[in-house]
Coordinates of C-alpha atoms in Angstrom, one line a residue:
M131 CA -16.6 -13.0 -19.3
S132 CA -14.8 -15.6 -16.0
F133 CA -13.6 -18.8 -17.9
F134 CA -17.0 -20.7 -17.0
A135 CA -18.9 -18.2 -19.0
K136 CA -17.2 -20.2 -22.2
F137 CA -18.2 -23.2 -20.5
G138 CA -22.3 -22.5 -21.5
I139 CA -21.2 -20.9 -24.9
A140 CA -19.4 -23.8 -26.1
A141 CA -21.1 -26.6 -23.8
S142 CA -20.4 -29.6 -26.8
L143 CA -16.3 -28.7 -27.1
F144 CA -16.1 -29.5 -22.8
L145 CA -18.9 -32.3 -23.9
V146 CA -16.7 -34.1 -26.8
S147 CA -13.0 -33.4 -24.5
C148 CA -15.1 -35.2 -21.2
A149 CA -16.0 -38.4 -23.8
D150 CA -12.8 -38.4 -25.5
G151 CA -10.6 -41.6 -25.3
Y152 CA -13.4 -43.2 -22.5
T153 CA -16.1 -45.9 -23.5
Q154 CA -19.7 -45.7 -24.8
K155 CA -21.1 -45.2 -21.0
T156 CA -18.7 -42.8 -19.9
S157 CA -19.4 -41.0 -22.6
N158 CA -23.2 -41.3 -22.6
E159 CA -22.5 -41.1 -18.1
A160 CA -20.7 -36.9 -20.0
S161 CA -23.5 -36.5 -21.3
Q162 CA -25.4 -36.7 -18.5
I163 CA -23.6 -34.7 -16.4
V164 CA -23.2 -32.1 -19.1
G165 CA -27.1 -32.0 -19.7
E166 CA -28.1 -31.4 -16.1
L167 CA -25.8 -28.4 -15.5
Q168 CA -26.5 -27.2 -18.9
S169 CA -29.9 -27.4 -17.6
R170 CA -29.0 -25.7 -14.1
H171 CA -29.7 -28.7 -12.6
Y172 CA -26.1 -29.2 -10.2
D173 CA -27.7 -31.8 -6.4
Q174 CA -29.1 -34.0 -10.1
A175 CA -25.7 -33.2 -11.8
L176 CA -23.6 -34.3 -8.1
H177 CA -25.7 -37.4 -7.4
L178 CA -24.8 -38.5 -11.1
I179 CA -20.7 -37.2 -10.8
H180 CA -20.8 -38.6 -7.3
K181 CA -22.2 -42.4 -8.5
A182 CA -19.6 -42.4 -12.0
L183 CA -16.4 -40.9 -9.0
K184 CA -17.2 -44.4 -7.6
T185 CA -16.0 -46.4 -10.5
N186 CA -13.3 -43.5 -12.2
P187 CA -11.9 -41.7 -9.2
Q188 CA -9.0 -40.8 -11.0
N189 CA -10.7 -39.5 -14.2
P190 CA -9.4 -35.9 -13.6
K191 CA -12.5 -34.0 -16.0
L192 CA -15.6 -35.5 -13.2
W193 CA -13.6 -34.4 -10.7
T194 CA -13.9 -30.9 -13.0
M195 CA -17.6 -31.3 -13.9
Q196 CA -18.0 -31.9 -10.1
G197 CA -15.7 -28.9 -9.2
I198 CA -17.8 -26.8 -11.5
A199 CA -21.7 -27.8 -9.9
Y200 CA -20.3 -27.2 -7.3
E201 CA -19.2 -23.6 -8.2
R202 CA -22.3 -23.1 -9.4
S203 CA -24.8 -23.8 -6.4
N204 CA -21.9 -21.4 -4.8
Q205 CA -20.5 -23.4 -2.9
Q206 CA -17.0 -22.6 -3.8
E207 CA -14.7 -24.1 -1.7
Q208 CA -15.7 -27.8 -2.2
A209 CA -15.6 -26.6 -5.8
L210 CA -12.2 -25.5 -5.3
A211 CA -11.3 -28.6 -3.4
A212 CA -13.0 -30.8 -6.3
Y213 CA -11.3 -28.4 -8.9
N214 CA -8.0 -29.2 -6.3
H215 CA -7.4 -33.1 -6.9
A216 CA -8.6 -32.7 -10.3
L217 CA -5.5 -31.1 -10.4
R218 CA -3.6 -33.5 -8.3
L219 CA -4.2 -35.8 -10.9
N220 CA -3.8 -33.5 -13.6
P221 CA -1.6 -30.7 -13.7
K222 CA -2.2 -29.6 -16.6
Y223 CA -5.6 -30.1 -17.0
L224 CA -7.1 -27.1 -18.4
P225 CA -10.7 -27.2 -17.1
A226 CA -9.4 -27.5 -13.8
L227 CA -7.2 -25.0 -13.5
E228 CA -9.6 -22.4 -14.8
G229 CA -11.7 -23.2 -12.8
A230 CA -9.4 -23.1 -9.5
A231 CA -8.1 -19.8 -10.8
E232 CA -11.0 -18.6 -11.2
I233 CA -12.1 -19.1 -7.1
E234 CA -9.3 -18.0 -6.3
Y235 CA -8.9 -15.4 -7.8
R236 CA -12.7 -13.9 -6.4
K237 CA -11.1 -14.4 -3.1
S238 CA -7.8 -11.9 -4.8
D239 CA -5.8 -14.7 -3.3
K240 CA -2.0 -14.8 -4.9
H241 CA -2.1 -18.1 -5.8
S242 CA -4.4 -17.6 -8.6
I243 CA -1.0 -15.9 -10.1
S244 CA 0.7 -19.2 -10.3
L245 CA -3.1 -20.8 -10.7
L246 CA -3.2 -18.6 -14.0
H247 CA 0.3 -18.7 -15.7
S248 CA -0.3 -22.0 -15.9
V249 CA -3.4 -21.3 -17.9
L250 CA -1.5 -19.0 -20.4
D251 CA 1.3 -22.3 -20.6
I252 CA -1.0 -23.8 -21.9
Q253 CA -3.2 -21.3 -24.4
P254 CA -0.9 -18.1 -24.5
K255 CA -3.5 -16.0 -26.1
D256 CA -6.1 -16.0 -23.7
V257 CA -7.9 -12.5 -23.1
T258 CA -9.4 -13.8 -20.2
A259 CA -6.9 -15.2 -18.0
H260 CA -4.3 -12.3 -19.3
G261 CA -6.7 -10.0 -18.1
M262 CA -7.1 -11.6 -14.3
L263 CA -3.9 -11.3 -13.7
A264 CA -2.9 -8.2 -14.3
V265 CA -5.8 -7.4 -12.2
M266 CA -3.7 -10.0 -9.6
E267 CA -0.9 -8.0 -10.6
Y268 CA -1.9 -4.4 -10.0
K269 CA -2.7 -6.1 -7.2
S270 CA 0.3 -7.0 -5.9
K271 CA 2.5 -3.4 -6.2
N272 CA 3.8 -5.1 -9.8
C273 CA 3.3 -3.1 -12.2
K274 CA 5.0 -3.4 -15.0
A275 CA 4.1 -7.4 -15.3
A276 CA 0.9 -5.5 -14.8
I277 CA 0.6 -3.3 -18.0
E278 CA 2.1 -6.0 -20.2
D279 CA -1.3 -8.5 -19.7
F280 CA -3.5 -5.3 -19.6
K281 CA -2.5 -4.5 -23.1
L282 CA -3.0 -8.0 -24.2
S283 CA -5.6 -8.5 -22.2
K284 CA -7.5 -5.5 -25.0
A285 CA -8.3 -4.2 -20.9
G286 CA -8.8 -0.2 -22.4
A287 CA -11.4 -1.5 -25.0
S288 CA -13.3 -2.5 -21.1
D289 CA -16.2 -1.5 -19.6
Q290 CA -15.2 -1.5 -16.7
P291 CA -13.8 1.4 -14.7
A292 CA -12.4 -1.1 -12.1
I293 CA -10.5 -2.1 -15.5
L294 CA -9.5 1.1 -16.6
S295 CA -8.2 2.8 -14.2
E296 CA -6.2 -0.2 -12.6
Y297 CA -4.5 0.0 -16.4
G298 CA -4.2 3.9 -16.1
Y299 CA -3.1 3.7 -12.1
C300 CA 0.1 1.5 -13.5
L301 CA 1.1 3.3 -16.4
A302 CA 1.3 7.1 -14.8
E303 CA 2.8 4.7 -12.1
L304 CA 6.4 4.4 -14.3
G305 CA 5.7 7.2 -15.9
H306 CA 3.0 7.0 -19.1
S307 CA 1.1 9.9 -17.5
E308 CA -0.1 10.4 -21.3
E309 CA -1.5 7.3 -21.9
A310 CA -2.9 6.4 -18.8
I311 CA -5.2 10.0 -18.9
P312 CA -7.3 8.3 -22.0
L313 CA -7.7 5.4 -19.7
F314 CA -8.9 7.7 -17.0
E315 CA -10.9 10.0 -19.4
K316 CA -13.4 7.0 -20.0
A317 CA -14.0 5.2 -16.8
L318 CA -14.9 8.8 -15.3
E319 CA -17.3 8.7 -18.6
L320 CA -18.9 4.7 -17.3
Q321 CA -19.0 5.7 -13.8
P322 CA -19.3 9.9 -13.3
N323 CA -19.4 10.2 -9.2
A324 CA -16.4 8.4 -8.8
D325 CA -14.7 11.0 -6.6
N326 CA -11.2 8.6 -6.7
I327 CA -11.9 8.4 -10.3
R328 CA -12.6 11.8 -10.9
Y329 CA -8.9 12.5 -8.3
D330 CA -6.6 10.8 -10.5
L331 CA -7.4 11.8 -14.1
A332 CA -6.8 15.1 -12.7
L333 CA -3.9 14.3 -11.0
D334 CA -3.1 12.5 -14.3
Q335 CA -3.5 16.1 -15.8
W336 CA -1.5 18.7 -13.2
M337 CA 2.1 16.2 -13.5
V338 CA 1.6 16.0 -17.9
D339 CA 1.2 20.2 -17.0
R340 CA -2.1 21.1 -18.1
P341 CA -3.6 22.5 -14.9
T342 CA -5.9 24.0 -15.6
D343 CA -8.2 20.9 -18.1
A344 CA -6.9 19.0 -13.9
L345 CA -8.4 22.3 -12.4
A346 CA -11.6 21.4 -14.3
T347 CA -11.6 17.9 -13.7
L348 CA -11.7 18.2 -10.0
Q349 CA -14.6 20.6 -10.1
P350 CA -17.8 19.1 -9.9
S351 CA -15.6 17.5 -6.9
L352 CA -14.8 20.4 -5.5
S353 CA -18.7 22.0 -5.9
A354 CA -20.3 19.3 -4.1
N355 CA -22.3 20.4 -1.3
D356 CA -20.4 18.0 0.8
P357 CA -16.5 18.4 -1.2
D358 CA -14.2 14.8 -1.2
G359 CA -11.0 16.1 1.2
D360 CA -8.7 15.7 -1.8
A361 CA -10.0 17.1 -3.5
L362 CA -9.5 20.4 -2.8
K363 CA -6.2 19.3 -1.2
L364 CA -5.2 18.4 -4.8
A365 CA -6.5 21.9 -6.2
A366 CA -5.0 23.2 -3.7
N367 CA -1.9 22.1 -4.3
I368 CA -2.1 23.1 -8.0
Y369 CA -3.4 26.4 -7.2
E370 CA 0.0 27.3 -5.4
S371 CA 2.1 25.2 -8.2
Q372 CA 0.6 28.5 -10.7
G373 CA 1.0 31.2 -8.1
D374 CA -2.8 31.2 -7.5
T375 CA -1.8 30.9 -3.7
Q376 CA -5.1 32.7 -2.6
N377 CA -7.0 30.2 -4.0
A378 CA -4.9 27.7 -2.7
V379 CA -5.2 29.5 1.5
Q380 CA -9.1 29.2 1.0
L381 CA -9.7 25.1 -0.1
L382 CA -6.7 24.5 2.3
R383 CA -9.2 26.2 5.4
S384 CA -12.5 24.5 3.0
A385 CA -10.6 21.2 3.9
I386 CA -9.9 21.6 7.6
V387 CA -12.8 22.7 7.6
H388 CA -14.4 20.1 6.2
N389 CA -12.6 17.5 8.2
P390 CA -10.8 19.1 11.9
K391 CA -9.7 15.6 12.4
D392 CA -7.1 15.3 9.1
V393 CA -3.9 15.6 10.4
D394 CA -2.5 16.1 7.0
N395 CA -4.3 19.3 6.1
Y396 CA -3.1 20.9 9.2
V397 CA 0.2 20.2 8.4
D398 CA -0.5 21.1 4.6
F399 CA -0.9 24.4 5.7
A400 CA 1.7 25.3 7.7
T401 CA 4.4 24.0 4.5
L402 CA 2.4 26.8 2.5
S403 CA 2.8 29.4 5.7
N404 CA 6.7 28.1 5.1
S405 CA 6.5 28.7 1.8
H406 CA 5.0 32.3 2.1
K407 CA 7.2 32.9 5.6
A408 CA 3.0 33.6 7.1
Y409 CA 4.7 32.3 9.8
Q410 CA 2.2 33.6 12.3
V411 CA -0.8 32.3 10.4
G412 CA 0.5 28.8 10.1
I413 CA 1.0 29.0 13.7
D414 CA -2.5 29.7 14.1
M415 CA -3.9 27.5 12.2
I416 CA -1.5 25.0 14.2
N417 CA -2.9 25.9 17.3
A418 CA -6.3 25.8 15.7
G419 CA -5.1 22.0 14.5
L420 CA -4.2 21.4 18.2
S421 CA -8.2 22.1 19.2
Q422 CA -9.0 19.2 17.7
L423 CA -6.3 17.2 17.9
P424 CA -4.0 17.4 21.1
N425 CA -2.1 14.5 21.1
S426 CA -0.6 14.6 17.7
A427 CA 3.4 15.0 17.0
Q428 CA 3.1 15.9 13.8
L429 CA 1.5 19.1 14.8
Y430 CA 3.9 20.2 17.8
L431 CA 6.9 19.4 15.0
A432 CA 5.1 21.5 12.2
R433 CA 4.6 24.4 15.3
G434 CA 8.2 24.3 16.3
I435 CA 9.2 24.8 13.2
L436 CA 7.3 27.8 12.7
Y437 CA 8.2 29.4 16.1
S438 CA 11.2 28.6 14.5
Q439 CA 11.7 30.7 12.2
L440 CA 10.4 33.3 14.2
A441 CA 13.3 32.7 16.2
E442 CA 11.2 32.6 19.1
Y443 CA 13.1 28.6 20.1
D444 CA 12.5 28.7 23.5
N445 CA 8.3 28.4 22.5
A446 CA 10.6 25.8 19.3
M447 CA 12.5 23.3 21.7
A448 CA 8.7 23.0 24.0
D449 CA 7.2 21.7 21.6
F450 CA 10.2 19.9 20.2
E451 CA 10.3 17.8 23.6
H452 CA 6.7 17.5 23.2
A453 CA 6.7 16.5 20.3
N454 CA 10.3 14.1 20.8
Q455 CA 7.5 12.9 23.9
I456 CA 4.4 12.1 21.9
D457 CA 6.6 9.9 19.3
P458 CA 10.1 9.7 19.6
N459 CA 10.5 8.8 16.2
L460 CA 9.0 11.3 14.1
A461 CA 11.3 12.8 12.7
S462 CA 12.5 9.7 11.3
A463 CA 12.5 9.9 7.1
A464 CA 13.2 5.5 6.7
E465 CA 9.6 3.3 7.2
G466 CA 9.9 1.4 9.8
L467 CA 10.7 -2.2 9.6
L468 CA 7.8 -3.4 11.2
Q469 CA 5.0 -1.8 11.0
S470 CA 3.3 -4.5 8.7
Q471 CA 4.3 -7.2 11.8
Q472 CA 2.9 -4.9 14.7
H473 CA 0.1 -7.4 15.8
H474 CA 2.8 -10.5 14.9
L475 CA 5.6 -8.6 17.5
N476 CA 6.6 -10.9 19.1
A477 CA 7.2 -13.5 17.2
A478 CA 9.3 -11.5 14.7
I479 CA 11.6 -10.5 18.3
Q480 CA 12.0 -13.8 19.2
K481 CA 13.2 -14.6 14.9
F482 CA 15.0 -11.7 14.7
R483 CA 16.5 -12.7 18.0
V484 CA 17.5 -16.2 16.6
A485 CA 19.0 -14.6 13.5
A486 CA 21.8 -12.7 15.8
K487 CA 22.7 -15.4 17.9
Q488 CA 23.3 -17.1 14.2
R489 CA 25.1 -14.2 12.7
P490 CA 26.7 -12.8 15.7
K491 CA 28.8 -10.5 12.8
D492 CA 26.2 -9.5 10.5
A493 CA 25.5 -5.7 11.2
Y494 CA 22.1 -5.9 9.6
A495 CA 21.2 -8.6 11.7
Q496 CA 21.6 -7.3 15.1
Y497 CA 20.3 -4.0 14.3
L498 CA 16.8 -5.4 13.0
L499 CA 16.7 -7.4 16.8
A500 CA 17.5 -3.8 18.5
D501 CA 14.2 -1.5 16.2
A502 CA 12.5 -4.9 17.3
L503 CA 12.3 -4.1 20.7
S504 CA 11.9 -0.6 20.1
Q505 CA 8.5 -1.1 18.7
K506 CA 8.3 -2.0 22.9
S507 CA 9.4 1.0 24.3
Y508 CA 11.1 -0.2 27.1
I509 CA 11.9 2.1 29.8
A510 CA 15.4 3.4 30.4
G511 CA 17.6 0.6 33.0
S512 CA 15.0 -2.3 32.1
V513 CA 15.7 -5.6 31.2
G514 CA 14.3 -5.4 27.4
Y515 CA 15.8 -1.2 27.8
R516 CA 19.2 -3.4 28.4
E517 CA 18.6 -6.0 24.6
E518 CA 17.8 -3.1 22.5
L519 CA 20.8 -0.8 23.5
N520 CA 23.0 -4.0 23.6
A521 CA 22.5 -5.3 19.7
A522 CA 22.0 -1.4 18.6
K523 CA 25.7 -1.7 20.3
R524 CA 26.7 -4.2 18.5
A525 CA 26.1 -3.2 15.6
V526 CA 27.7 -0.1 15.2
Q527 CA 30.9 -2.1 17.0
I528 CA 30.6 -4.5 13.4
D529 CA 29.6 -1.7 10.9
R530 CA 30.2 2.4 11.8
N531 CA 28.8 3.4 8.5
L532 CA 24.9 1.8 9.6
T533 CA 23.9 5.1 10.3
A534 CA 20.2 3.3 11.3
A535 CA 22.0 2.3 14.5
H536 CA 22.9 5.3 15.0
D537 CA 19.6 7.2 14.9
L538 CA 18.7 4.0 17.3
L539 CA 21.1 4.1 20.0
A540 CA 21.0 8.1 20.4
T541 CA 17.5 7.5 20.4
L542 CA 17.4 5.2 23.4
Y543 CA 20.9 7.6 25.0
L544 CA 18.8 10.6 24.5
R545 CA 15.6 8.6 26.8
S546 CA 18.2 7.0 29.4
G547 CA 19.2 10.9 30.5
E548 CA 23.7 10.1 28.6
I549 CA 23.6 13.3 26.6
N550 CA 26.8 12.9 25.8
L551 CA 27.0 9.8 23.9
A552 CA 23.4 10.8 22.9
I553 CA 25.5 13.4 20.7
Q554 CA 28.4 11.4 19.7
H555 CA 25.7 9.2 18.1
C556 CA 23.4 12.1 16.6
Q557 CA 27.0 13.2 15.4
D558 CA 27.8 10.4 13.3
A559 CA 24.7 10.1 12.2
L560 CA 24.8 12.6 10.4
H561 CA 28.7 12.1 9.1
Q562 CA 26.9 9.5 7.3
D563 CA 23.9 11.1 5.8
P564 CA 23.6 15.1 6.4
K565 CA 20.2 15.5 5.5
D566 CA 19.0 12.3 8.4
Q567 CA 16.5 14.1 10.6
Q568 CA 16.6 12.5 13.4
A569 CA 19.9 12.8 14.3
L570 CA 19.2 16.5 13.3
Y571 CA 15.9 16.6 16.2
H572 CA 17.4 14.5 18.2
L573 CA 20.6 16.6 18.2
I574 CA 19.1 20.1 19.1
L575 CA 17.3 17.8 21.9
A576 CA 20.5 17.0 23.3
L577 CA 21.9 19.8 22.7
R578 CA 19.5 22.1 24.9
K579 CA 20.8 20.0 28.4
T580 CA 24.5 21.4 27.2
D581 CA 25.9 24.4 27.5
R582 CA 26.1 24.6 23.4
R583 CA 22.8 25.7 23.9
S584 CA 24.4 28.8 21.3
E585 CA 25.0 26.2 18.2
I586 CA 20.4 25.0 18.6
P587 CA 19.5 27.7 16.2
A588 CA 21.0 27.2 12.8
L589 CA 20.3 23.6 13.5
V590 CA 16.3 24.8 14.1
K591 CA 17.0 26.3 11.2
R592 CA 19.0 23.6 9.2
L593 CA 16.1 21.5 10.3
A594 CA 13.3 22.9 8.9
N595 CA 14.7 23.6 6.1
L596 CA 15.4 19.8 5.9
R597 CA 11.5 19.0 6.6
Q598 CA 10.2 22.1 4.9
N599 CA 11.9 20.6 1.1
T600 CA 10.6 17.1 1.8
L601 CA 7.4 17.5 2.3
T602 CA 7.7 19.1 -0.7
E603 CA 9.5 16.2 -2.6
Q604 CA 5.8 14.6 -1.0
K605 CA 3.7 16.9 -2.7
Q606 CA 5.9 16.3 -5.3
K607 CA 4.6 12.4 -5.8
K608 CA 1.2 12.6 -5.1
L609 CA -0.4 9.0 -4.2
Y610 CA -3.0 8.3 -6.8
K611 CA -6.3 6.7 -4.9
L612 CA -6.7 3.3 -6.7
S613 CA -6.4 0.9 -3.2
D614 CA -9.8 3.0 -3.3
V615 CA -11.3 1.5 -6.4
P616 CA -13.6 -2.0 -5.4
A617 CA -11.2 -5.0 -6.7
P618 CA -13.3 -5.9 -10.0
T619 CA -15.3 -10.2 -9.6
A620 CA -15.4 -12.3 -12.8
S621 CA -18.8 -12.6 -14.0
S622 CA -20.1 -16.2 -13.7
E623 CA -22.9 -17.4 -15.4
Q624 CA -25.3 -19.6 -12.9

């Protein structure tokens, strides 16, 4: 129920509030306006409100009623402006807070969070406000706060699959999988064709060591004429965890047939092949993947690792080189610092330049500038390359233990052909973090250009083991699919 569904149910209470403390004439005006609103004569209500505001422009209640009239006649921006005007006159006027919060909530605007907190400051037990706040906190990835508000909103008794799923997601995300399962089950009963909810329920069942239940849950998605690709991959992981490699392989093959452009399917198959020492089988599948995705650095890296397990080091190195040409940072385990700023990269670089100049002894400020510039992929020797190189050098001069800066310098020196410097920074990075895959990967590439090639086989095996462990950990931390659930909207009486 939306806030103003309550207005339709209890309009007399709102009328008393509007009339309270005003003259008989004002009370009559308010009564007329509320009557028009109840009768859904919104144009007439607005006419009366505009007339009343000429003589009483400081009345937040009139502005709020104007917001209601606009909102119910589908003029949302005008409604929000009216509610905000009422709040400027009285920041704690509850009907205006509720109206503004509801519009911002429907827009998924984060400003609704502060408005909803203001509502709850006045009415701490408002179930509707707690429910809307929980959804916004879920969207903001603040599951700890969302769980409390879901509880206070009695979300467990909801008949909305999205609400139940979001509540279940947050419980599972914080390790309360047993509590999450009944919520996913109820959501699936309400929406039995929702593959995303079915997937989340199965994943949660697997997480609490109920693989048989998980596979039974997934069965409708697996047996459909157009099977869900994610369900196929999850089922393959479940079968493999139970030692049923035959079914796991069959499902991964089906996932590849279902979506031959999904690189993860081939990488999963390569991981399975590596685990069972079926290296050539994995290579054959990666070859099929490269026929579909010829510019996939991930596939070249995966095939290179499989070649290395067969001691075919020339083939492995050729694949590593090719992967490096496509994506020099492929082996990095860290997320790019500027991924969310790709569309504003020039502005970001300028901000980092200012910060680096203002804090010349801050290693991280220098590194952030270098990392931002690296997104431009400057040619070795260019002005941009030199600025990036100098910023990264300043970072390690200030802090020799800044592994990320060593990684970046190794990348730059490898690109410019300064092999000994690249090796030095790879070794510095690995001294700080022996599991640094990017440093290990670039060290292998660098050593190939020296007379130290005999060191490469051991390093390749080390990289393969680290890569295998990382992929295994990723499998154990499968993500729920709640991002596919459409955001619920608060219902509104018209």
